Amino acid sequence: MGIVLNSAAYRLKSPGHFEKELLDVELKPGYVAVEPNLASVCHADLRYYTGNRRKEALKDKLPMALFHEGIGRVVESNSSEIVIGQRVVIIPNIPRYALDQKPKSECCSSCSSGGADNYCAEGVFLGSGYDGVAQSRLVLPVENVRIIPEQIPDNIAVLTELCSVSLHAIKQLAESDIHNRKIAVFGDGPVGFLTASMLHYHLLVPKEQLIVFGAIESKLEKFDFATPYLIHDFNFSKELGITDVFECTGGPFSESAINQAIKLISRNGKLILLGVTEEKVPVNTRDILEKGIKISGSSRSSYAEFKMLMDILQNKHLQKNLLKLVPKNPYYIRNVADLSVAMNHVVEDKGWKKAYLSFDWN
């Protein structure tokens, strides 16, 4: 039988307006309750907060508690796999079979045929129409938490979800000949940085063969493990030998980045899209056809990446590199007023680093 718990949730009722609500959440068999203590703000959270989503999406998804990048401690457990007190990373993508605690074979056509968890047709995602990390008791299937090893500090562990998205994308590359290929990443923001970091520190792509394109020199300076170029100074028709390209820009810059990548990439190359945009993007289909370019999209991640990252993130060299994204101090959140102040600051902040929220639920 399930146990009913009370959760204090800071729910976004409308763009720019949070309210505290007390929710009754059921701790069913096979579930755990996590008290989140640290969250990282994503651009998706900011789009909801500022109202920069389609009106239909806002109407459909609000009100809800935001945030999907987070860690916390288990405070209640209805599973033999996890005990109270363990420090865990939160996996925000919940396929329907995990939500209902049923066999994968009884889920959607994608899951039942062996598809990855992140493409479940009936799943939910924290902070995207389903209450996310901004609540005192986040109840999740046991599959949706991973125990954090002692060697991974909180300020690195909270980057796991964002790292998992990059890891899921780069797994599309065949590792057998990775050292004989030139790979490019478009985007000098956090997604581009983490994708390039996974390529270098996990797949061991050499600096000379890892090219990063960006628009801001101060951001590109952070990519000292790769070969960076300012996008407006580069001749895309002259560079040869780029076999794989990751587009990590998103937003209004997706169109130019995708079409520059098409111009850059070698025949029979691969273009992997990670950038998110609300608008449709016109692309150069003539060159896609002429070159035989393979295009794939990669969104979110699955349990497998989180499991891998609990080993990968113990790499001290990678941790040192990821510290470039870590803010000097988090925003301390004790109530909705604190959260509103923090989100307004994040909206105005044009800095490169991530923004962290440290929750105090007492």
Tab-separated table of C-alpha atoms in Angstrom, residues 166-185 195-196 198-200 202-205 209-210 242-247 265 268-274 294 296 298 308:
chain	number	residue	atom	x	y	z
A	166	SER	CA	25.483	15.283	-23.996
A	167	LEU	CA	26.519	11.709	-23.229
A	168	HIS	CA	23.365	10.333	-24.853
A	169	ALA	CA	24.172	12.300	-28.017
A	170	ILE	CA	27.829	11.318	-28.303
A	171	LYS	CA	26.967	7.640	-27.849
A	172	GLN	CA	25.782	7.805	-31.461
A	173	LEU	CA	29.420	7.886	-32.553
A	174	ALA	CA	31.229	4.654	-33.306
A	175	GLU	CA	34.157	4.601	-30.868
A	176	SER	CA	36.266	2.206	-32.942
A	177	ASP	CA	37.847	4.907	-35.099
A	178	ILE	CA	37.180	7.995	-32.963
A	179	HIS	CA	40.853	9.032	-32.960
A	180	ASN	CA	40.964	9.169	-36.756
A	181	ARG	CA	38.124	11.666	-37.150
A	182	LYS	CA	37.632	15.394	-36.778
A	183	ILE	CA	34.585	16.384	-34.768
A	184	ALA	CA	32.958	19.809	-34.454
A	185	VAL	CA	30.639	21.319	-31.843
A	195	THR	CA	29.208	18.002	-25.101
A	196	ALA	CA	32.785	18.951	-25.964
A	198	MET	CA	32.294	14.469	-22.834
A	199	LEU	CA	33.973	14.054	-26.224
A	200	HIS	CA	37.401	14.957	-24.853
A	202	HIS	CA	35.215	10.438	-21.939
A	203	LEU	CA	35.802	9.464	-25.586
A	204	LEU	CA	39.332	10.939	-25.462
A	205	VAL	CA	39.009	12.943	-28.678
A	209	GLN	CA	40.625	16.993	-33.626
A	210	LEU	CA	37.900	18.624	-31.548
A	242	ILE	CA	34.905	17.066	-40.415
A	243	THR	CA	33.008	13.781	-40.117
A	244	ASP	CA	30.667	14.489	-37.197
A	245	VAL	CA	29.006	17.715	-36.028
A	246	PHE	CA	27.003	18.462	-32.872
A	247	GLU	CA	24.671	21.472	-33.046
A	265	ILE	CA	30.552	18.470	-42.851
A	268	ASN	CA	28.428	10.778	-45.584
A	269	GLY	CA	28.983	12.677	-42.352
A	270	LYS	CA	26.668	12.865	-39.365
A	271	LEU	CA	24.886	15.921	-37.931
A	272	ILE	CA	23.429	15.515	-34.436
A	273	LEU	CA	21.023	18.185	-33.198
A	274	LEU	CA	20.779	19.080	-29.491
A	294	LYS	CA	22.735	11.709	-41.803
A	296	SER	CA	19.498	12.830	-36.029
A	298	SER	CA	19.012	13.835	-29.458
A	308	MET	CA	27.537	5.667	-16.635
